[in-house]
């Protein structure tokens, strides 16, 4: 992807991640207009630190949105294994005709898995953290589903809202027990290259 890597986690303090039921997860976040604004700069540092800490503790976690730390700005921190980057004011400008199903999870309800449908590929226009306009064309599937999840957060939409049917929300401990069976219900499993 484009955009410059940001400074390390030492540049901000970890913030608590809001959990399901907190009304701040349901707010539609505002566009970032002033890239020098202290609230925005602080949110960038806080998001990067929070993502790094979650990854260190849990061994997973590829992205987090500003609303998840209580900041109602259209800002996402992403780490696909090559260091954290920021996606600001993202807009989906194209979608593939093809979609797929998967079991999704979320740092705001780490105990749940949700079966839902996402577009196989999207093209994104966004700003980096300095305000430069960037494009992320025709994302591959793993980045595509991740960014669709995070952009939903900016609109106050959660993965549970997209549950395909009444059997599509499962407790993680049950999911782990029934994984072989439940994986057959979807086209793609996060982190499983044999099921993409
Ligand atoms: Zn989430």
PDB file of C-alpha atoms and ligand atoms in Angstrom:
ATOM      1  CA  UNK A   1       0.000   0.000   0.000  1.00  0.00           C
ATOM      2  CA  UNK A   2       0.993   3.615  -0.313  1.00  0.00           C
ATOM      3  CA  UNK A   3       1.588   6.055   2.529  1.00  0.00           C
ATOM      4  CA  UNK A   4       4.569   6.424   4.778  1.00  0.00           C
ATOM      5  CA  UNK A   5       5.196   4.315   7.872  1.00  0.00           C
ATOM      6  CA  UNK A   6       4.449   6.170  11.059  1.00  0.00           C
ATOM      7  CA  UNK A   7       6.511   6.565  14.174  1.00  0.00           C
ATOM      8  CA  UNK A   8       6.661   3.750  16.691  1.00  0.00           C
ATOM      9  CA  UNK A   9       4.392   2.935  19.588  1.00  0.00           C
ATOM     10  CA  UNK A  10       6.530   4.999  21.966  1.00  0.00           C
ATOM     11  CA  UNK A  11       5.026   8.110  20.385  1.00  0.00           C
ATOM     12  CA  UNK A  12       1.656   7.572  22.055  1.00  0.00           C
ATOM     13  CA  UNK A  13       0.060   5.998  25.075  1.00  0.00           C
ATOM     14  CA  UNK A  14      -2.122   2.923  24.748  1.00  0.00           C
ATOM     15  CA  UNK A  15      -5.839   3.703  25.130  1.00  0.00           C
ATOM     16  CA  UNK A  16      -8.622   1.407  26.361  1.00  0.00           C
ATOM     17  CA  UNK A  17     -10.530  -0.285  23.516  1.00  0.00           C
ATOM     18  CA  UNK A  18     -14.279   0.397  23.746  1.00  0.00           C
ATOM     19  CA  UNK A  19     -16.392  -2.737  24.035  1.00  0.00           C
ATOM     20  CA  UNK A  20     -19.707  -3.734  22.483  1.00  0.00           C
ATOM     21  CA  UNK A  21     -22.539  -1.809  24.117  1.00  0.00           C
ATOM     22  CA  UNK A  22     -20.596   1.447  24.396  1.00  0.00           C
ATOM     23  CA  UNK A  23     -22.685   4.039  22.498  1.00  0.00           C
ATOM     24  CA  UNK A  24     -19.532   5.705  21.136  1.00  0.00           C
ATOM     25  CA  UNK A  25     -19.084   2.674  18.823  1.00  0.00           C
ATOM     26  CA  UNK A  26     -22.356   3.701  17.118  1.00  0.00           C
ATOM     27  CA  UNK A  27     -21.421   7.291  16.222  1.00  0.00           C
ATOM     28  CA  UNK A  28     -20.817   8.278  12.588  1.00  0.00           C
ATOM     29  CA  UNK A  29     -17.302   9.738  12.703  1.00  0.00           C
ATOM     30  CA  UNK A  30     -16.246  13.087  11.178  1.00  0.00           C
ATOM     31  CA  UNK A  31     -13.891  13.657   8.241  1.00  0.00           C
ATOM     32  CA  UNK A  32     -10.387  14.803   9.212  1.00  0.00           C
ATOM     33  CA  UNK A  33      -9.904  18.312   7.798  1.00  0.00           C
ATOM     34  CA  UNK A  34      -6.945  19.652   9.791  1.00  0.00           C
ATOM     35  CA  UNK A  35      -4.051  17.160   9.768  1.00  0.00           C
ATOM     36  CA  UNK A  36      -2.114  19.271  12.295  1.00  0.00           C
ATOM     37  CA  UNK A  37      -4.946  19.344  14.842  1.00  0.00           C
ATOM     38  CA  UNK A  38      -3.731  18.052  18.247  1.00  0.00           C
ATOM     39  CA  UNK A  39      -6.768  15.757  18.651  1.00  0.00           C
ATOM     40  CA  UNK A  40      -5.953  14.109  15.307  1.00  0.00           C
ATOM     41  CA  UNK A  41      -2.196  13.823  15.980  1.00  0.00           C
ATOM     42  CA  UNK A  42      -2.922  12.405  19.443  1.00  0.00           C
ATOM     43  CA  UNK A  43      -5.409   9.919  18.022  1.00  0.00           C
ATOM     44  CA  UNK A  44      -2.797   8.699  15.481  1.00  0.00           C
ATOM     45  CA  UNK A  45      -0.239   8.092  18.224  1.00  0.00           C
ATOM     46  CA  UNK A  46      -2.821   6.535  20.544  1.00  0.00           C
ATOM     47  CA  UNK A  47      -4.156   4.200  17.837  1.00  0.00           C
ATOM     48  CA  UNK A  48      -0.684   3.012  16.841  1.00  0.00           C
ATOM     49  CA  UNK A  49       0.226   2.328  20.479  1.00  0.00           C
ATOM     50  CA  UNK A  50      -3.055   0.529  21.150  1.00  0.00           C
ATOM     51  CA  UNK A  51      -2.715  -1.645  18.021  1.00  0.00           C
ATOM     52  CA  UNK A  52       0.910  -2.517  18.857  1.00  0.00           C
ATOM     53  CA  UNK A  53      -0.003  -3.430  22.426  1.00  0.00           C
ATOM     54  CA  UNK A  54      -2.973  -5.574  21.338  1.00  0.00           C
ATOM     55  CA  UNK A  55      -0.743  -7.401  18.807  1.00  0.00           C
ATOM     56  CA  UNK A  56       1.915  -7.985  21.468  1.00  0.00           C
ATOM     57  CA  UNK A  57      -0.638  -9.361  23.953  1.00  0.00           C
ATOM     58  CA  UNK A  58      -2.826 -11.438  21.636  1.00  0.00           C
ATOM     59  CA  UNK A  59      -0.546 -12.263  18.689  1.00  0.00           C
ATOM     60  CA  UNK A  60      -3.140 -10.972  16.216  1.00  0.00           C
ATOM     61  CA  UNK A  61      -4.893  -7.703  15.352  1.00  0.00           C
ATOM     62  CA  UNK A  62      -4.272  -6.091  11.990  1.00  0.00           C
ATOM     63  CA  UNK A  63      -6.170  -2.823  12.287  1.00  0.00           C
ATOM     64  CA  UNK A  64      -8.099  -0.537  14.626  1.00  0.00           C
ATOM     65  CA  UNK A  65     -10.357   2.445  14.004  1.00  0.00           C
ATOM     66  CA  UNK A  66     -10.371   5.728  15.943  1.00  0.00           C
ATOM     67  CA  UNK A  67     -13.960   5.262  17.212  1.00  0.00           C
ATOM     68  CA  UNK A  68     -12.754   2.128  19.030  1.00  0.00           C
ATOM     69  CA  UNK A  69     -10.651   4.364  21.304  1.00  0.00           C
ATOM     70  CA  UNK A  70     -13.458   6.902  21.625  1.00  0.00           C
ATOM     71  CA  UNK A  71     -12.276   9.382  18.967  1.00  0.00           C
ATOM     72  CA  UNK A  72     -15.004  10.169  16.396  1.00  0.00           C
ATOM     73  CA  UNK A  73     -12.648  10.805  13.453  1.00  0.00           C
ATOM     74  CA  UNK A  74     -12.421   8.922  10.125  1.00  0.00           C
ATOM     75  CA  UNK A  75      -9.041   7.398  10.938  1.00  0.00           C
ATOM     76  CA  UNK A  76      -7.775   3.790  10.835  1.00  0.00           C
ATOM     77  CA  UNK A  77      -4.392   2.323  11.835  1.00  0.00           C
ATOM     78  CA  UNK A  78      -3.427  -0.759   9.807  1.00  0.00           C
ATOM     79  CA  UNK A  79      -0.555  -3.207  10.288  1.00  0.00           C
ATOM     80  CA  UNK A  80      -0.373  -5.976   7.705  1.00  0.00           C
ATOM     81  CA  UNK A  81       2.966  -7.150   9.053  1.00  0.00           C
ATOM     82  CA  UNK A  82       5.063  -4.345   7.584  1.00  0.00           C
ATOM     83  CA  UNK A  83       4.558  -1.803  10.373  1.00  0.00           C
ATOM     84  CA  UNK A  84       1.641   0.466  11.223  1.00  0.00           C
ATOM     85  CA  UNK A  85       0.208   2.883   8.639  1.00  0.00           C
ATOM     86  CA  UNK A  86      -2.709   5.290   8.729  1.00  0.00           C
ATOM     87  CA  UNK A  87      -5.735   5.418   6.435  1.00  0.00           C
ATOM     88  CA  UNK A  88      -7.631   8.706   6.828  1.00  0.00           C
ATOM     89  CA  UNK A  89     -11.007   9.668   5.281  1.00  0.00           C
ATOM     90  CA  UNK A  90     -11.239   6.428   3.247  1.00  0.00           C
ATOM     91  CA  UNK A  91     -13.724   6.167   0.376  1.00  0.00           C
ATOM     92  CA  UNK A  92     -14.448   2.992  -1.553  1.00  0.00           C
ATOM     93  CA  UNK A  93     -14.338   4.012  -5.228  1.00  0.00           C
ATOM     94  CA  UNK A  94     -14.804   0.562  -6.798  1.00  0.00           C
ATOM     95  CA  UNK A  95     -15.987  -2.880  -5.727  1.00  0.00           C
ATOM     96  CA  UNK A  96     -15.538  -6.270  -7.332  1.00  0.00           C
ATOM     97  CA  UNK A  97     -18.687  -7.980  -8.558  1.00  0.00           C
ATOM     98  CA  UNK A  98     -17.677 -11.025  -6.533  1.00  0.00           C
ATOM     99  CA  UNK A  99     -18.219 -11.389  -2.783  1.00  0.00           C
ATOM    100  CA  UNK A 100     -17.374 -14.090  -0.248  1.00  0.00           C
ATOM    101  CA  UNK A 101     -18.339 -15.287   3.236  1.00  0.00           C
ATOM    102  CA  UNK A 102     -16.070 -15.471   6.290  1.00  0.00           C
ATOM    103  CA  UNK A 103     -15.980 -15.646  10.099  1.00  0.00           C
ATOM    104  CA  UNK A 104     -15.063 -12.134  11.265  1.00  0.00           C
ATOM    105  CA  UNK A 105     -13.916 -10.922  14.669  1.00  0.00           C
ATOM    106  CA  UNK A 106     -13.413  -7.544  16.333  1.00  0.00           C
ATOM    107  CA  UNK A 107     -11.280  -6.099  19.148  1.00  0.00           C
ATOM    108  CA  UNK A 108     -14.448  -4.518  20.544  1.00  0.00           C
ATOM    109  CA  UNK A 109     -16.030  -7.969  21.057  1.00  0.00           C
ATOM    110  CA  UNK A 110     -13.068 -10.367  21.141  1.00  0.00           C
ATOM    111  CA  UNK A 111     -15.244 -13.181  22.496  1.00  0.00           C
ATOM    112  CA  UNK A 112     -17.439 -13.402  19.371  1.00  0.00           C
ATOM    113  CA  UNK A 113     -17.118 -14.640  15.790  1.00  0.00           C
ATOM    114  CA  UNK A 114     -19.585 -13.441  13.155  1.00  0.00           C
ATOM    115  CA  UNK A 115     -20.339 -15.061   9.811  1.00  0.00           C
ATOM    116  CA  UNK A 116     -20.831 -12.346   7.211  1.00  0.00           C
ATOM    117  CA  UNK A 117     -20.289 -11.433   3.569  1.00  0.00           C
ATOM    118  CA  UNK A 118     -17.716  -8.977   2.153  1.00  0.00           C
ATOM    119  CA  UNK A 119     -16.721  -7.790  -1.308  1.00  0.00           C
ATOM    120  CA  UNK A 120     -13.772  -9.754  -2.654  1.00  0.00           C
ATOM    121  CA  UNK A 121     -11.842  -6.647  -3.703  1.00  0.00           C
ATOM    122  CA  UNK A 122     -12.265  -2.906  -3.259  1.00  0.00           C
ATOM    123  CA  UNK A 123     -10.355   0.162  -4.428  1.00  0.00           C
ATOM    124  CA  UNK A 124      -9.805   2.849  -1.810  1.00  0.00           C
ATOM    125  CA  UNK A 125      -9.087   6.580  -1.988  1.00  0.00           C
ATOM    126  CA  UNK A 126      -7.803   7.998   1.300  1.00  0.00           C
ATOM    127  CA  UNK A 127      -5.386  10.460   2.865  1.00  0.00           C
ATOM    128  CA  UNK A 128      -2.224   9.457   4.668  1.00  0.00           C
ATOM    129  CA  UNK A 129      -1.549  10.962   8.106  1.00  0.00           C
ATOM    130  CA  UNK A 130       0.017  14.068   6.539  1.00  0.00           C
ATOM    131  CA  UNK A 131      -3.010  14.777   4.349  1.00  0.00           C
ATOM    132  CA  UNK A 132      -1.593  13.462   1.065  1.00  0.00           C
ATOM    133  CA  UNK A 133      -4.239  11.815  -1.131  1.00  0.00           C
ATOM    134  CA  UNK A 134      -3.485   8.150  -1.890  1.00  0.00           C
ATOM    135  CA  UNK A 135      -5.102   5.277  -3.741  1.00  0.00           C
ATOM    136  CA  UNK A 136      -5.089   1.595  -2.736  1.00  0.00           C
ATOM    137  CA  UNK A 137      -6.237  -0.092  -5.942  1.00  0.00           C
ATOM    138  CA  UNK A 138      -7.882  -3.507  -6.241  1.00  0.00           C
ATOM    139  CA  UNK A 139      -6.932  -4.790  -2.792  1.00  0.00           C
ATOM    140  CA  UNK A 140      -6.328  -8.466  -2.363  1.00  0.00           C
ATOM    141  CA  UNK A 141      -8.901 -10.322  -0.290  1.00  0.00           C
ATOM    142  CA  UNK A 142      -7.320 -10.159   3.183  1.00  0.00           C
ATOM    143  CA  UNK A 143      -6.787  -6.385   3.046  1.00  0.00           C
ATOM    144  CA  UNK A 144     -10.156  -5.883   1.366  1.00  0.00           C
ATOM    145  CA  UNK A 145     -12.180  -7.587   4.103  1.00  0.00           C
ATOM    146  CA  UNK A 146     -10.122  -5.866   6.811  1.00  0.00           C
ATOM    147  CA  UNK A 147     -10.631  -2.367   5.438  1.00  0.00           C
ATOM    148  CA  UNK A 148     -14.362  -2.977   4.849  1.00  0.00           C
ATOM    149  CA  UNK A 149     -14.613  -3.947   8.546  1.00  0.00           C
ATOM    150  CA  UNK A 150     -12.730  -0.822   9.684  1.00  0.00           C
ATOM    151  CA  UNK A 151     -14.635   1.566   7.390  1.00  0.00           C
ATOM    152  CA  UNK A 152     -17.876   0.174   8.846  1.00  0.00           C
ATOM    153  CA  UNK A 153     -16.603   1.298  12.289  1.00  0.00           C
ATOM    154  CA  UNK A 154     -16.315   4.869  10.963  1.00  0.00           C
ATOM    155  CA  UNK A 155     -20.041   4.721  10.174  1.00  0.00           C
ATOM    156  CA  UNK A 156     -20.981   3.167  13.527  1.00  0.00           C
ATOM    157  CA  UNK A 157     -21.616  -0.206  11.856  1.00  0.00           C
ATOM    158  CA  UNK A 158     -20.379  -3.359  13.616  1.00  0.00           C
ATOM    159  CA  UNK A 159     -19.721  -6.862  12.264  1.00  0.00           C
ATOM    160  CA  UNK A 160     -22.667  -8.214  14.286  1.00  0.00           C
ATOM    161  CA  UNK A 161     -24.972  -5.977  12.192  1.00  0.00           C
ATOM    162  CA  UNK A 162     -23.892  -7.959   9.129  1.00  0.00           C
ATOM    163  CA  UNK A 163     -24.492 -11.432  10.572  1.00  0.00           C
ATOM    164  CA  UNK A 164     -25.878 -13.539   7.725  1.00  0.00           C
ATOM    165  CA  UNK A 165     -28.494 -15.361   9.794  1.00  0.00           C
ATOM    166  CA  UNK A 166     -29.402 -16.255  13.376  1.00  0.00           C
ATOM    167  CA  UNK A 167     -26.722 -18.956  13.552  1.00  0.00           C
ATOM    168  CA  UNK A 168     -24.020 -16.542  12.413  1.00  0.00           C
ATOM    169  CA  UNK A 169     -22.862 -15.245  15.832  1.00  0.00           C
ATOM    170  CA  UNK A 170     -20.807 -17.729  17.864  1.00  0.00           C
ATOM    171  CA  UNK A 171     -18.848 -17.467  21.120  1.00  0.00           C
ATOM    172  CA  UNK A 172     -15.120 -17.815  20.471  1.00  0.00           C
ATOM    173  CA  UNK A 173     -14.736 -20.782  22.836  1.00  0.00           C
ATOM    174  CA  UNK A 174     -17.506 -22.619  20.966  1.00  0.00           C
ATOM    175  CA  UNK A 175     -16.002 -21.543  17.644  1.00  0.00           C
ATOM    176  CA  UNK A 176     -12.624 -23.001  18.620  1.00  0.00           C
ATOM    177  CA  UNK A 177     -14.320 -26.275  19.566  1.00  0.00           C
ATOM    178  CA  UNK A 178     -16.372 -26.463  16.356  1.00  0.00           C
ATOM    179  CA  UNK A 179     -13.804 -24.841  14.051  1.00  0.00           C
ATOM    180  CA  UNK A 180     -13.493 -27.690  11.544  1.00  0.00           C
ATOM    181  CA  UNK A 181     -17.238 -27.797  11.059  1.00  0.00           C
ATOM    182  CA  UNK A 182     -17.828 -24.021  11.075  1.00  0.00           C
ATOM    183  CA  UNK A 183     -15.027 -23.356   8.604  1.00  0.00           C
ATOM    184  CA  UNK A 184     -16.980 -25.370   6.038  1.00  0.00           C
ATOM    185  CA  UNK A 185     -19.772 -22.766   6.191  1.00  0.00           C
ATOM    186  CA  UNK A 186     -17.591 -20.024   4.698  1.00  0.00           C
ATOM    187  CA  UNK A 187     -15.493 -19.306   1.617  1.00  0.00           C
ATOM    188  CA  UNK A 188     -12.543 -17.817   3.553  1.00  0.00           C
ATOM    189  CA  UNK A 189     -10.925 -18.137   7.003  1.00  0.00           C
ATOM    190  CA  UNK A 190      -8.672 -15.352   8.351  1.00  0.00           C
ATOM    191  CA  UNK A 191      -5.052 -16.477   8.309  1.00  0.00           C
ATOM    192  CA  UNK A 192      -5.764 -19.691   6.380  1.00  0.00           C
ATOM    193  CA  UNK A 193      -4.137 -19.589   2.946  1.00  0.00           C
ATOM    194  CA  UNK A 194      -5.792 -22.885   1.973  1.00  0.00           C
ATOM    195  CA  UNK A 195      -9.210 -21.279   2.294  1.00  0.00           C
ATOM    196  CA  UNK A 196      -9.040 -18.143   0.205  1.00  0.00           C
TER     197      UNK A 196
HETATM  198 ZN1  LIG B   1     -13.811  -4.112  14.723  1.00  0.00          ZN
END
